[in-house]
């Protein structure tokens, strides 16, 4: 303390450091496949026979004979086959990086005094 009063001077220094960091990643995979199959088979068979026969012998020795005949045959076979396949596949990947930094510096100087008057 002096006769003129009291004086104080000084400096203040402060700093603030803050870091925020985020790392993230995502992966996605999808697949879908389908197989379709169909079979069909059929068979048909037809047989038709018809006959007619007449035979005659008279007392005088005459002979008469008649024959009619029809024959029909049919065969058929059918086969179908269907095959189908479909599919899809997908892949996705992403990454995310974030860095936030805050830096602040506070500097201050001051002077204080108290004066006395005589």
PDB file of N, CA and C in Angstrom, residues 2 22 32 42 44 46 62 66 68 75 80 84 90 100 109 115 118:
ATOM      1  N   UNK A   2       0.497   2.131  -0.796  1.00  0.00           N
ATOM      2  CA  UNK A   2       1.249   3.380  -0.881  1.00  0.00           C
ATOM      3  C   UNK A   2       0.356   4.511  -0.415  1.00  0.00           C
ATOM      4  N   UNK A  22     -17.347 -38.732 -34.175  1.00  0.00           N
ATOM      5  CA  UNK A  22     -18.310 -39.813 -34.406  1.00  0.00           C
ATOM      6  C   UNK A  22     -17.832 -40.619 -35.602  1.00  0.00           C
ATOM      7  N   UNK A  32     -32.915 -62.547 -52.800  1.00  0.00           N
ATOM      8  CA  UNK A  32     -34.193 -63.238 -52.926  1.00  0.00           C
ATOM      9  C   UNK A  32     -34.185 -63.990 -54.256  1.00  0.00           C
ATOM     10  N   UNK A  42     -50.080 -86.201 -70.326  1.00  0.00           N
ATOM     11  CA  UNK A  42     -51.350 -86.877 -70.584  1.00  0.00           C
ATOM     12  C   UNK A  42     -51.139 -87.902 -71.697  1.00  0.00           C
ATOM     13  N   UNK A  44     -53.471 -90.781 -74.235  1.00  0.00           N
ATOM     14  CA  UNK A  44     -54.801 -91.186 -74.704  1.00  0.00           C
ATOM     15  C   UNK A  44     -54.629 -92.348 -75.671  1.00  0.00           C
ATOM     16  N   UNK A  46     -57.211 -95.017 -78.015  1.00  0.00           N
ATOM     17  CA  UNK A  46     -58.560 -95.390 -78.435  1.00  0.00           C
ATOM     18  C   UNK A  46     -58.451 -96.546 -79.435  1.00  0.00           C
ATOM     19  N   UNK A  62     -75.196-124.041-103.003  1.00  0.00           N
ATOM     20  CA  UNK A  62     -74.719-122.679-103.214  1.00  0.00           C
ATOM     21  C   UNK A  62     -74.177-122.089-101.909  1.00  0.00           C
ATOM     22  N   UNK A  66     -70.299-113.156 -96.671  1.00  0.00           N
ATOM     23  CA  UNK A  66     -70.105-111.706 -96.656  1.00  0.00           C
ATOM     24  C   UNK A  66     -69.387-111.335 -95.367  1.00  0.00           C
ATOM     25  N   UNK A  68     -67.747-107.816 -93.370  1.00  0.00           N
ATOM     26  CA  UNK A  68     -67.448-106.394 -93.207  1.00  0.00           C
ATOM     27  C   UNK A  68     -66.640-106.241 -91.920  1.00  0.00           C
ATOM     28  N   UNK A  75     -53.532 -93.410 -80.755  1.00  0.00           N
ATOM     29  CA  UNK A  75     -52.726 -93.235 -79.549  1.00  0.00           C
ATOM     30  C   UNK A  75     -52.098 -91.844 -79.596  1.00  0.00           C
ATOM     31  N   UNK A  80     -45.679 -81.555 -71.112  1.00  0.00           N
ATOM     32  CA  UNK A  80     -45.282 -80.152 -71.030  1.00  0.00           C
ATOM     33  C   UNK A  80     -44.407 -79.969 -69.801  1.00  0.00           C
ATOM     34  N   UNK A  84     -38.849 -71.847 -64.606  1.00  0.00           N
ATOM     35  CA  UNK A  84     -38.533 -70.414 -64.551  1.00  0.00           C
ATOM     36  C   UNK A  84     -37.780 -70.139 -63.258  1.00  0.00           C
ATOM     37  N   UNK A  90     -28.796 -57.438 -53.637  1.00  0.00           N
ATOM     38  CA  UNK A  90     -28.355 -56.054 -53.480  1.00  0.00           C
ATOM     39  C   UNK A  90     -27.442 -55.945 -52.261  1.00  0.00           C
ATOM     40  N   UNK A 100     -15.973 -32.576 -34.792  1.00  0.00           N
ATOM     41  CA  UNK A 100     -16.262 -31.198 -34.404  1.00  0.00           C
ATOM     42  C   UNK A 100     -15.215 -30.782 -33.384  1.00  0.00           C
ATOM     43  N   UNK A 109      -6.595  -8.430 -19.796  1.00  0.00           N
ATOM     44  CA  UNK A 109      -5.682  -7.692 -18.918  1.00  0.00           C
ATOM     45  C   UNK A 109      -6.525  -6.711 -18.133  1.00  0.00           C
ATOM     46  N   UNK A 115      -7.768   5.322  -5.340  1.00  0.00           N
ATOM     47  CA  UNK A 115      -7.032   6.571  -5.070  1.00  0.00           C
ATOM     48  C   UNK A 115      -7.583   7.207  -3.806  1.00  0.00           C
ATOM     49  N   UNK A 118      -6.213  13.853  -0.665  1.00  0.00           N
ATOM     50  CA  UNK A 118      -5.854  14.555   0.549  1.00  0.00           C
ATOM     51  C   UNK A 118      -6.434  15.915   0.570  1.00  0.00           C
TER      52      UNK A 118
END
